[in-house]
Amino acid sequence: MEFGEEGLLQEPVSPGGQFINSSVLSLAILAILESQVPIDDSQTFFLLKNVFLPINPRFSSIMVEGADKKNKQWKKVTVKVEDHVHVPIFSSGMSPASYDIYFDEYITKIASETFPQSRPLWELHLFKYPTSHAAGQMIFKIHHALGDGYSLMGALLSCLQNAHNPSIPLTFPTLKSAKNETSSRSRAFEFMPKILSSVFNGAWDFSWSILKGTWVEDDRTPIRSGVEGVEFRPVSVSTLMLPIEEIKLIKNKLGVTINDVITGTIFMGIRMYIQEMNSEKSSSQNCTALVLLNTRLVAGYKSVQEMLIETNKSWGNRFVFLQVSVPKSSEVSKPLDFVWEAHNIIKRQRKSSAWYFTTRLWDILKKFRGAEAASKYIYNTLKNTSITITNMIGPLEQMSLVNHPIEGIYFIVTGSPQCLSVTAMSYMGKLRIALVAEKDFIDTNVLQACMKDAFRLICEAVNEFPIK
C-alpha cells in the first residue's frame, strides 16, 4: 500500500468503514493505558510522528467522497500532530480520590464528542494526575472506521515493549481448540445433519436478525430505556477485575470456553441488576446481547506488517454481531446454567450461516440503496437490542510505552445507540471488564456489584464439579 502525491491513497474505504462513519452511526474505540509512573510527555510528538503515524497510512488520512459519489476513499493530508494531542489541566496537589472524579468526568466528556472529519480520525489524551488506579493515564481515541479492535490493538501493541526486557517480544495466551476424537466414519455420518442444521439455524437466525434490524425491539428494562438519541447522552465508565486463573478453572470443570464463562457471568450480572432495580417484571423481560465475532481465521495477533500485506488483508473491520438472548431468570435459575446457556447459544450461533448472510445483506443494501442505508440498518440493530459485548486478549507480560510501565489497560466503544456496552480485556493474568452505561439511567455501582456477585456465585457453584 503506497501513497501517491498528497491526495488520494491507492485504497478505497472499506464498506464496514463507511457503515460506522456516517451521518447515522459513528463509533469510536478508546484504549486506556494506566501508567505506573508519572507521565513524561517530552517525547510525545516525536513518537507520534515517527512511530505511530507510519504504522498505517489511514492515520494520516481523512475520508472523502470518491469520484463515483457512492464510495469513499482515504485522502492523505499533512498531519498537525499538536492538533491531536490533548493534555487537560486541573488543580494540582489534590488526592487520588479527587482526581478519580476529574478523570471520570473527563473520559465521559471525550467519549461523547465526535471527531472532526477535516483531520485524521484519532486523538491522544494525557491525563497527568495520579488516580487510585495509576500515576497517570494515556487515552488513545481512534475512530472505528480506521479498523476494528483487533487491528487497532495490534497497532497499539506494536508501539509497546516488554517492560522487563525490551528485547523479548510480548506473548499472548494461546487459543487451543478442543480435540476432536470422533472417528472419520462417525464424522461422515454426522456431516449431513450438521449441514442441514447449519442451513436451518442460519435461516432462522438471519430472519430474526432482519426483524431486529427493522421493527422488533427488546423490552424496556433498567438497562434499556428505549429513548431516541441515547448515543448522544453522557455516559459513565467503570471497571472491575476478575482473576484469569479462576476463569480457567471454571472453564476446565465445565468443559466450556473462557468466552463462555465471561459471557455467562455478564448475563447473570445483568439479570441480577434488572431484578435489583425492577423486581416485578425482571424475570420475563426480553434482552438481546450483540456478541461481536471476529471473522478472521487467525488464533492470535498478527504484526502490523502481516496485517497489511496483500495476501493476508486482515487489517480493517472484520466482525459480525451474534444476536444472543440473555437467559431469563424465570427459565434459568442456577448460576452455572447462565454459563451453559451462553455456551450452547454462542456455539450454535458460531456454526450458523446467519452471520455470512447478514454481511451479504449489508453489501446488497450498500449496492442498491447506498452506504447510509446499510448504516441505518446496523444502527437499528443496535438500537433495538440491549447490550453489546466484546473482548480482546492482552499480553501475559507487563508492557511499557517509552519507559512508562503499564499498570493496567482496558478499552471501551462509544457512539452506539445503546444504554449499556461491556468490554473485556485480559492483561497480566487478570481480566478487566469495562462498563459503559448511560449516566443517570444505569447505576454503575449497583451493576458492578451485581457482576462481582455473579462471578462469586458461579465460582461457588463450580466447586461441586470435578476437573475434566
Short mmCIF file of C-alpha atoms in Angstrom, two decimals:
data_model
loop_
_atom_site.label_atom_id
_atom_site.label_comp_id
_atom_site.label_asym_id
_atom_site.label_seq_id
_atom_site.Cartn_x
_atom_site.Cartn_y
_atom_site.Cartn_z
CA MET A 1 0.00 0.00 0.00
CA GLU A 2 1.61 3.24 -1.09
CA PHE A 3 0.91 6.94 -1.11
CA GLY A 4 0.88 8.83 -4.33
CA GLU A 5 1.28 12.58 -4.18
CA GLU A 6 -0.54 14.21 -1.32
CA GLY A 7 -4.10 13.33 -2.19
CA LEU A 8 -5.91 10.06 -2.74
CA LEU A 9 -4.47 6.85 -1.40
CA GLN A 10 -4.43 3.75 -3.54
CA GLU A 11 -7.17 2.34 -1.33
CA PRO A 12 -10.93 2.88 -1.01
CA VAL A 13 -12.64 3.00 2.37
CA SER A 14 -13.95 -0.48 3.19
CA PRO A 15 -17.74 -0.94 3.29
CA GLY A 16 -17.53 -1.52 7.04
CA GLY A 17 -15.58 1.70 7.48
CA GLN A 18 -18.28 3.62 5.63
CA PHE A 19 -21.09 1.99 7.61
CA ILE A 20 -19.70 3.09 11.00
CA ASN A 21 -18.66 6.60 10.00
CA SER A 22 -21.81 8.09 8.55
CA SER A 23 -24.43 10.68 9.40
CA VAL A 24 -26.37 7.83 11.04
CA LEU A 25 -23.72 5.99 13.05
CA SER A 26 -20.27 6.96 14.33
CA LEU A 27 -18.34 4.59 16.60
CA ALA A 28 -15.04 5.19 18.36
CA ILE A 29 -12.66 3.00 20.38
CA LEU A 30 -10.95 4.37 23.47
CA ALA A 31 -7.91 2.43 24.74
CA ILE A 32 -6.93 3.48 28.26
CA LEU A 33 -3.37 2.75 29.39
CA GLU A 34 -2.65 3.22 33.09
CA SER A 35 0.94 4.27 33.71
CA GLN A 36 2.81 3.03 36.77
CA VAL A 37 4.92 6.22 36.82
CA PRO A 38 4.07 9.91 36.26
CA ILE A 39 3.68 10.72 32.58
CA ASP A 40 6.61 12.43 30.86
CA ASP A 41 5.26 13.84 27.59
CA SER A 42 8.57 15.26 26.30
CA GLN A 43 8.80 12.65 23.51
CA THR A 44 5.12 12.58 22.59
CA PHE A 45 5.26 14.46 19.29
CA PHE A 46 8.41 12.67 18.14
CA LEU A 47 6.91 9.23 18.82
CA LEU A 48 3.62 10.04 17.17
CA LYS A 49 5.35 11.28 14.02
CA ASN A 50 7.99 8.57 13.80
CA VAL A 51 6.34 5.50 15.34
CA PHE A 52 2.55 5.86 15.35
CA LEU A 53 1.81 7.56 12.02
CA PRO A 54 3.96 5.18 9.92
CA ILE A 55 2.02 2.16 11.23
CA ASN A 56 -0.81 2.69 8.76
CA PRO A 57 -1.50 5.32 6.07
CA ARG A 58 -5.02 5.74 7.43
CA PHE A 59 -3.62 7.50 10.48
CA SER A 60 -2.51 10.31 8.13
CA SER A 61 -5.67 10.37 6.02
CA ILE A 62 -9.21 11.69 6.01
CA MET A 63 -12.30 10.14 4.47
CA VAL A 64 -13.60 11.86 1.32
CA GLU A 65 -16.16 11.19 -1.41
CA GLY A 66 -14.88 9.12 -4.33
CA ALA A 67 -15.24 10.08 -7.95
CA ASP A 68 -18.41 7.98 -8.28
CA LYS A 69 -20.07 9.84 -5.36
CA LYS A 70 -21.10 6.44 -3.92
CA ASN A 71 -17.91 5.14 -2.35
CA LYS A 72 -15.45 6.96 -0.12
CA GLN A 73 -11.67 6.97 -0.29
CA TRP A 74 -8.81 7.78 2.02
CA LYS A 75 -7.11 11.10 1.23
CA LYS A 76 -3.60 11.72 2.56
CA VAL A 77 -3.17 15.02 4.39
CA THR A 78 -0.45 16.80 6.29
CA VAL A 79 -0.90 15.86 9.93
CA LYS A 80 -0.54 18.56 12.55
CA VAL A 81 0.23 16.29 15.47
CA GLU A 82 -0.33 19.06 18.02
CA ASP A 83 -4.00 19.19 16.95
CA HIS A 84 -4.42 15.56 18.02
CA VAL A 85 -2.81 15.72 21.47
CA HIS A 86 -4.81 16.95 24.46
CA VAL A 87 -3.50 17.49 27.98
CA PRO A 88 -6.23 18.60 30.41
CA ILE A 89 -5.26 20.94 33.21
CA PHE A 90 -6.67 20.62 36.73
CA SER A 91 -5.68 21.96 40.14
CA SER A 92 -2.53 20.33 41.48
CA GLY A 93 -1.89 18.71 44.84
CA MET A 94 -5.26 17.01 45.30
CA SER A 95 -5.85 13.45 46.47
CA PRO A 96 -6.12 10.46 44.09
CA ALA A 97 -9.79 10.14 45.05
CA SER A 98 -10.39 13.71 43.87
CA TYR A 99 -8.60 13.05 40.59
CA ASP A 100 -10.74 9.92 40.16
CA ILE A 101 -13.73 12.23 39.88
CA TYR A 102 -11.95 14.51 37.40
CA PHE A 103 -10.86 11.53 35.32
CA ASP A 104 -14.38 10.09 35.24
CA GLU A 105 -15.76 13.46 34.13
CA TYR A 106 -13.03 13.85 31.51
CA ILE A 107 -13.47 10.41 29.95
CA THR A 108 -17.24 10.98 29.91
CA LYS A 109 -16.65 14.23 28.05
CA ILE A 110 -14.33 12.85 25.35
CA ALA A 111 -16.43 9.70 24.93
CA SER A 112 -19.41 11.86 23.96
CA GLU A 113 -17.50 14.04 21.48
CA THR A 114 -17.43 13.27 17.75
CA PHE A 115 -14.36 13.52 15.54
CA PRO A 116 -13.99 16.46 13.15
CA GLN A 117 -13.97 14.96 9.64
CA SER A 118 -11.46 17.55 8.44
CA ARG A 119 -8.47 15.79 10.04
CA PRO A 120 -7.35 12.17 10.65
CA LEU A 121 -9.68 10.30 12.97
CA TRP A 122 -7.56 9.78 16.08
CA GLU A 123 -6.57 11.61 19.28
CA LEU A 124 -4.26 11.13 22.25
CA HIS A 125 -5.25 12.41 25.68
CA LEU A 126 -2.70 12.56 28.51
CA PHE A 127 -4.19 12.68 31.99
CA LYS A 128 -1.13 13.60 34.05
CA TYR A 129 -2.62 13.31 37.53
CA PRO A 130 -2.46 10.39 39.99
CA THR A 131 -5.71 8.49 40.45
CA SER A 132 -6.43 5.48 42.64
CA HIS A 133 -5.59 3.27 39.65
CA ALA A 134 -2.42 4.81 38.22
CA ALA A 135 0.16 7.60 38.37
CA GLY A 136 -1.10 8.85 35.01
CA GLN A 137 -3.34 7.70 32.17
CA MET A 138 -2.97 7.73 28.38
CA ILE A 139 -6.15 7.58 26.34
CA PHE A 140 -5.95 6.72 22.65
CA LYS A 141 -9.23 7.60 20.96
CA ILE A 142 -9.45 6.14 17.46
CA HIS A 143 -12.42 6.06 15.12
CA HIS A 144 -13.77 2.58 14.46
CA ALA A 145 -13.65 3.28 10.70
CA LEU A 146 -9.84 3.04 10.86
CA GLY A 147 -10.14 -0.58 11.92
CA ASP A 148 -11.75 -2.85 14.48
CA GLY A 149 -10.40 -3.67 17.93
CA TYR A 150 -8.17 -6.43 16.56
CA SER A 151 -6.49 -4.08 14.05
CA LEU A 152 -6.14 -1.15 16.38
CA MET A 153 -4.92 -3.21 19.32
CA GLY A 154 -2.33 -4.77 17.00
CA ALA A 155 -1.21 -1.27 16.03
CA LEU A 156 -1.09 -0.08 19.62
CA LEU A 157 0.82 -3.14 20.77
CA SER A 158 3.39 -2.56 18.03
CA CYS A 159 4.32 0.66 19.86
CA LEU A 160 4.79 -1.14 23.18
CA GLN A 161 7.60 -3.25 24.59
CA ASN A 162 8.17 -5.87 27.23
CA ALA A 163 8.60 -3.77 30.38
CA HIS A 164 11.24 -6.05 31.92
CA ASN A 165 13.20 -6.97 28.80
CA PRO A 166 12.52 -4.92 25.64
CA SER A 167 14.50 -7.43 23.53
CA ILE A 168 11.93 -10.16 24.28
CA PRO A 169 8.60 -9.84 22.42
CA LEU A 170 5.30 -9.74 24.24
CA THR A 171 3.44 -13.06 24.31
CA PHE A 172 -0.27 -13.81 24.40
CA PRO A 173 -2.43 -16.66 25.68
CA THR A 174 -2.81 -19.43 23.12
CA LEU A 175 -6.23 -20.38 21.87
CA LYS A 176 -6.42 -24.16 21.88
CA SER A 177 -9.17 -25.91 20.01
CA ALA A 178 -10.87 -28.86 21.65
CA LYS A 179 -9.57 -32.16 20.37
CA ASN A 180 -11.88 -33.98 18.03
CA GLU A 181 -11.64 -37.64 18.88
CA THR A 182 -14.55 -38.69 16.71
CA SER A 183 -13.66 -41.32 14.11
CA SER A 184 -13.69 -40.43 10.43
CA ARG A 185 -16.62 -42.82 9.87
CA SER A 186 -18.63 -41.16 12.63
CA ARG A 187 -17.79 -37.76 11.21
CA ALA A 188 -19.07 -38.89 7.83
CA PHE A 189 -22.43 -39.87 9.34
CA GLU A 190 -22.56 -36.57 11.26
CA PHE A 191 -21.63 -34.39 8.29
CA MET A 192 -25.03 -34.20 6.57
CA PRO A 193 -27.06 -33.50 9.74
CA LYS A 194 -24.61 -30.72 10.63
CA ILE A 195 -25.02 -29.16 7.18
CA LEU A 196 -28.80 -29.32 7.44
CA SER A 197 -28.68 -27.91 10.96
CA SER A 198 -26.44 -25.05 9.85
CA VAL A 199 -28.80 -24.18 6.99
CA PHE A 200 -31.91 -24.33 9.19
CA ASN A 201 -30.34 -22.39 12.06
CA GLY A 202 -28.86 -19.91 9.61
CA ALA A 203 -32.23 -19.24 8.01
CA TRP A 204 -33.89 -18.81 11.41
CA ASP A 205 -31.13 -16.60 12.85
CA PHE A 206 -30.92 -14.49 9.70
CA SER A 207 -34.69 -13.94 9.68
CA TRP A 208 -34.57 -12.93 13.34
CA SER A 209 -31.67 -10.54 12.70
CA ILE A 210 -33.71 -8.85 9.95
CA LEU A 211 -36.57 -8.35 12.38
CA LYS A 212 -34.16 -6.88 14.94
CA GLY A 213 -32.75 -4.56 12.27
CA THR A 214 -36.20 -3.28 11.36
CA TRP A 215 -39.02 -3.17 13.92
CA VAL A 216 -38.73 -5.79 16.69
CA GLU A 217 -37.34 -4.20 19.86
CA ASP A 218 -36.21 -5.57 23.20
CA ASP A 219 -38.37 -4.75 26.19
CA ARG A 220 -37.70 -1.55 28.08
CA THR A 221 -35.72 -2.55 31.14
CA PRO A 222 -33.36 -0.98 33.70
CA ILE A 223 -30.57 -1.43 31.10
CA ARG A 224 -32.58 -0.24 28.06
CA SER A 225 -34.55 3.00 28.13
CA GLY A 226 -35.72 2.74 24.52
CA VAL A 227 -35.48 6.50 24.01
CA GLU A 228 -34.21 8.10 20.81
CA GLY A 229 -30.73 9.61 20.64
CA VAL A 230 -29.28 7.69 23.57
CA GLU A 231 -25.90 7.73 21.81
CA PHE A 232 -25.67 11.49 22.40
CA ARG A 233 -26.27 11.27 26.15
CA PRO A 234 -23.45 11.36 28.73
CA VAL A 235 -22.02 8.01 29.77
CA SER A 236 -20.43 6.67 32.92
CA VAL A 237 -17.41 4.34 32.68
CA SER A 238 -16.48 1.90 35.44
CA THR A 239 -14.32 -1.22 35.55
CA LEU A 240 -13.91 -4.37 37.62
CA MET A 241 -11.22 -7.04 37.75
CA LEU A 242 -11.60 -10.83 37.63
CA PRO A 243 -8.74 -13.36 38.04
CA ILE A 244 -8.00 -15.32 34.86
CA GLU A 245 -6.93 -18.42 36.82
CA GLU A 246 -10.36 -18.75 38.39
CA ILE A 247 -11.99 -18.25 35.00
CA LYS A 248 -9.80 -21.03 33.59
CA LEU A 249 -10.75 -23.31 36.48
CA ILE A 250 -14.43 -22.80 35.69
CA LYS A 251 -13.72 -23.39 32.01
CA ASN A 252 -11.92 -26.66 32.67
CA LYS A 253 -14.50 -28.01 35.10
CA LEU A 254 -17.46 -27.23 32.86
CA GLY A 255 -15.78 -28.05 29.55
CA VAL A 256 -16.62 -24.68 28.00
CA THR A 257 -14.55 -21.74 26.71
CA ILE A 258 -13.21 -18.70 28.52
CA ASN A 259 -15.57 -16.55 26.45
CA ASP A 260 -18.50 -18.69 27.64
CA VAL A 261 -17.53 -18.08 31.28
CA ILE A 262 -17.15 -14.33 30.72
CA THR A 263 -20.43 -14.06 28.81
CA GLY A 264 -22.31 -16.22 31.33
CA THR A 265 -21.03 -14.02 34.17
CA ILE A 266 -22.14 -10.88 32.35
CA PHE A 267 -25.57 -12.39 31.60
CA MET A 268 -26.11 -13.37 35.22
CA GLY A 269 -24.91 -9.98 36.44
CA ILE A 270 -27.34 -8.24 34.10
CA ARG A 271 -30.28 -10.34 35.30
CA MET A 272 -29.34 -9.70 38.93
CA TYR A 273 -29.19 -5.95 38.21
CA ILE A 274 -32.57 -5.95 36.47
CA GLN A 275 -34.01 -7.90 39.42
CA GLU A 276 -32.50 -5.39 41.85
CA MET A 277 -33.88 -2.36 40.01
CA ASN A 278 -37.22 -3.76 38.84
CA SER A 279 -38.20 -6.93 40.67
CA GLU A 280 -41.78 -7.11 39.37
CA LYS A 281 -41.08 -7.74 35.67
CA SER A 282 -37.43 -8.73 35.64
CA SER A 283 -37.85 -12.50 35.29
CA SER A 284 -39.61 -12.37 31.92
CA GLN A 285 -38.29 -9.28 30.15
CA ASN A 286 -36.61 -9.84 26.79
CA CYS A 287 -32.98 -8.73 26.49
CA THR A 288 -30.74 -9.35 23.49
CA ALA A 289 -26.96 -9.10 23.57
CA LEU A 290 -24.90 -8.46 20.45
CA VAL A 291 -21.74 -10.52 20.94
CA LEU A 292 -19.02 -9.44 18.49
CA LEU A 293 -17.40 -12.22 16.46
CA ASN A 294 -14.00 -11.73 14.81
CA THR A 295 -14.32 -13.31 11.34
CA ARG A 296 -10.57 -13.62 10.77
CA LEU A 297 -9.23 -17.17 10.54
CA VAL A 298 -6.38 -16.41 12.96
CA ALA A 299 -5.70 -17.57 16.50
CA GLY A 300 -3.74 -14.56 17.75
CA TYR A 301 -2.49 -11.10 16.85
CA LYS A 302 -0.52 -10.56 13.66
CA SER A 303 2.11 -7.90 13.29
CA VAL A 304 1.01 -4.74 11.52
CA GLN A 305 3.16 -5.72 8.53
CA GLU A 306 1.43 -9.11 8.34
CA MET A 307 -1.98 -7.48 8.58
CA LEU A 308 -1.23 -5.12 5.71
CA ILE A 309 0.38 -7.48 3.17
CA GLU A 310 -1.69 -8.27 0.12
CA THR A 311 -2.00 -11.99 0.82
CA ASN A 312 -3.40 -11.51 4.31
CA LYS A 313 -5.53 -8.35 4.37
CA SER A 314 -6.54 -8.91 7.97
CA TRP A 315 -6.44 -5.20 8.81
CA GLY A 316 -9.80 -3.47 8.84
CA ASN A 317 -13.27 -4.09 10.21
CA ARG A 318 -13.82 -7.83 10.11
CA PHE A 319 -16.52 -8.57 12.64
CA VAL A 320 -20.17 -9.52 12.81
CA PHE A 321 -22.79 -9.47 15.54
CA LEU A 322 -24.09 -12.68 17.08
CA GLN A 323 -27.56 -11.97 18.47
CA VAL A 324 -27.76 -13.84 21.76
CA SER A 325 -30.81 -13.77 24.03
CA VAL A 326 -29.88 -13.09 27.64
CA PRO A 327 -31.32 -16.05 29.59
CA LYS A 328 -34.42 -15.15 31.55
CA SER A 329 -34.29 -15.70 35.29
CA SER A 330 -37.74 -17.29 35.03
CA GLU A 331 -36.18 -20.03 32.87
CA VAL A 332 -32.62 -20.16 34.23
CA SER A 333 -32.18 -20.01 37.99
CA LYS A 334 -28.88 -21.71 38.85
CA PRO A 335 -25.59 -19.77 38.40
CA LEU A 336 -23.93 -22.41 36.18
CA ASP A 337 -26.97 -22.50 33.90
CA PHE A 338 -26.05 -19.00 32.71
CA VAL A 339 -22.62 -20.25 31.61
CA TRP A 340 -24.04 -23.32 29.89
CA GLU A 341 -26.74 -21.28 28.17
CA ALA A 342 -24.11 -18.85 26.90
CA HIS A 343 -22.00 -21.81 25.74
CA ASN A 344 -24.86 -23.52 23.88
CA ILE A 345 -26.25 -20.39 22.24
CA ILE A 346 -22.89 -18.99 21.12
CA LYS A 347 -21.73 -22.41 19.88
CA ARG A 348 -24.88 -22.75 17.77
CA GLN A 349 -24.62 -19.17 16.51
CA ARG A 350 -20.98 -19.61 15.51
CA LYS A 351 -21.92 -22.64 13.39
CA SER A 352 -24.88 -20.82 11.89
CA SER A 353 -24.58 -19.27 8.43
CA ALA A 354 -26.59 -16.23 9.56
CA TRP A 355 -23.52 -14.02 10.02
CA TYR A 356 -22.50 -14.69 6.40
CA PHE A 357 -25.94 -13.77 5.08
CA THR A 358 -26.00 -10.68 7.30
CA THR A 359 -22.76 -9.36 5.80
CA ARG A 360 -24.13 -10.09 2.32
CA LEU A 361 -27.28 -8.13 3.23
CA TRP A 362 -25.14 -5.16 4.23
CA ASP A 363 -23.40 -5.36 0.83
CA ILE A 364 -26.74 -5.53 -1.01
CA LEU A 365 -28.11 -2.54 0.89
CA LYS A 366 -24.96 -0.59 0.06
CA LYS A 367 -25.09 -1.53 -3.62
CA PHE A 368 -28.73 -0.65 -4.25
CA ARG A 369 -29.52 1.95 -1.60
CA GLY A 370 -26.12 3.33 -0.60
CA ALA A 371 -23.86 3.09 2.45
CA GLU A 372 -26.21 5.25 4.53
CA ALA A 373 -28.97 2.63 4.20
CA ALA A 374 -26.65 -0.12 5.42
CA SER A 375 -25.50 2.13 8.24
CA LYS A 376 -29.13 2.77 9.22
CA TYR A 377 -29.79 -0.98 9.32
CA ILE A 378 -26.82 -1.56 11.63
CA TYR A 379 -27.91 1.42 13.75
CA ASN A 380 -31.41 -0.04 14.14
CA THR A 381 -29.97 -3.45 15.10
CA LEU A 382 -28.01 -1.76 17.88
CA LYS A 383 -30.91 0.46 18.94
CA ASN A 384 -33.39 -2.42 19.12
CA THR A 385 -31.15 -4.59 21.30
CA SER A 386 -29.99 -4.07 24.89
CA ILE A 387 -26.24 -4.56 25.12
CA THR A 388 -23.06 -5.16 23.12
CA ILE A 389 -20.35 -7.46 24.46
CA THR A 390 -16.85 -7.70 23.03
CA ASN A 391 -13.48 -8.84 24.34
CA MET A 392 -9.82 -8.94 23.39
CA ILE A 393 -6.74 -10.81 24.50
CA GLY A 394 -3.90 -8.81 26.01
CA PRO A 395 -0.26 -9.76 26.71
CA LEU A 396 0.85 -12.03 29.53
CA GLU A 397 3.80 -9.83 30.48
CA GLN A 398 3.81 -6.26 31.68
CA MET A 399 4.31 -3.87 28.80
CA SER A 400 5.91 -0.46 28.63
CA LEU A 401 5.43 2.63 26.46
CA VAL A 402 8.58 4.75 26.31
CA ASN A 403 9.79 3.84 29.80
CA HIS A 404 6.28 4.05 31.20
CA PRO A 405 5.41 0.61 32.67
CA ILE A 406 1.73 -0.04 32.04
CA GLU A 407 -0.10 -0.99 35.24
CA GLY A 408 -3.40 -1.75 33.53
CA ILE A 409 -5.19 -1.50 30.19
CA TYR A 410 -8.79 -1.62 29.06
CA PHE A 411 -10.86 -0.36 26.16
CA ILE A 412 -14.39 0.90 25.54
CA VAL A 413 -16.53 1.54 22.47
CA THR A 414 -18.63 4.72 22.28
CA GLY A 415 -21.25 6.11 19.92
CA SER A 416 -23.60 3.13 19.99
CA PRO A 417 -27.35 3.82 20.43
CA GLN A 418 -27.47 1.55 23.49
CA CYS A 419 -27.61 2.36 27.18
CA LEU A 420 -25.01 -0.27 28.04
CA SER A 421 -21.97 -1.89 26.47
CA VAL A 422 -19.47 -4.24 28.08
CA THR A 423 -15.88 -4.86 27.00
CA ALA A 424 -13.33 -7.22 28.48
CA MET A 425 -9.57 -7.50 28.08
CA SER A 426 -7.00 -9.78 29.67
CA TYR A 427 -3.63 -8.46 30.85
CA MET A 428 -1.01 -9.98 33.15
CA GLY A 429 -3.27 -12.75 34.42
CA LYS A 430 -6.31 -10.60 35.10
CA LEU A 431 -9.47 -9.78 33.19
CA ARG A 432 -10.55 -6.14 33.14
CA ILE A 433 -14.25 -5.65 32.43
CA ALA A 434 -15.36 -2.14 31.47
CA LEU A 435 -18.96 -0.98 31.70
CA VAL A 436 -20.08 1.96 29.56
CA ALA A 437 -23.53 2.98 30.78
CA GLU A 438 -25.91 5.85 30.20
CA LYS A 439 -25.30 8.31 33.01
CA ASP A 440 -28.16 8.90 35.46
CA PHE A 441 -30.08 5.95 33.99
CA ILE A 442 -27.93 2.95 34.90
CA ASP A 443 -26.43 2.79 38.38
CA THR A 444 -22.93 1.54 37.60
CA ASN A 445 -22.10 0.93 41.27
CA VAL A 446 -25.02 -1.49 41.61
CA LEU A 447 -24.32 -3.07 38.22
CA GLN A 448 -20.65 -3.56 39.09
CA ALA A 449 -21.61 -5.17 42.40
CA CYS A 450 -24.02 -7.50 40.58
CA MET A 451 -21.26 -8.59 38.17
CA LYS A 452 -18.94 -9.38 41.09
CA ASP A 453 -21.68 -11.28 42.91
CA ALA A 454 -22.50 -13.26 39.76
CA PHE A 455 -18.88 -14.35 39.39
CA ARG A 456 -18.67 -15.26 43.08
CA LEU A 457 -21.81 -17.40 42.86
CA ILE A 458 -20.55 -19.15 39.72
CA CYS A 459 -17.23 -19.88 41.46
CA GLU A 460 -19.01 -21.30 44.48
CA ALA A 461 -21.30 -23.45 42.35
CA VAL A 462 -18.48 -24.85 40.21
CA ASN A 463 -16.66 -26.20 43.27
CA GLU A 464 -19.11 -29.12 43.23
CA PHE A 465 -17.78 -30.30 39.87
CA PRO A 466 -14.66 -32.45 39.33
CA ILE A 467 -11.94 -31.18 36.96
CA LYS A 468 -12.39 -32.67 33.49
#
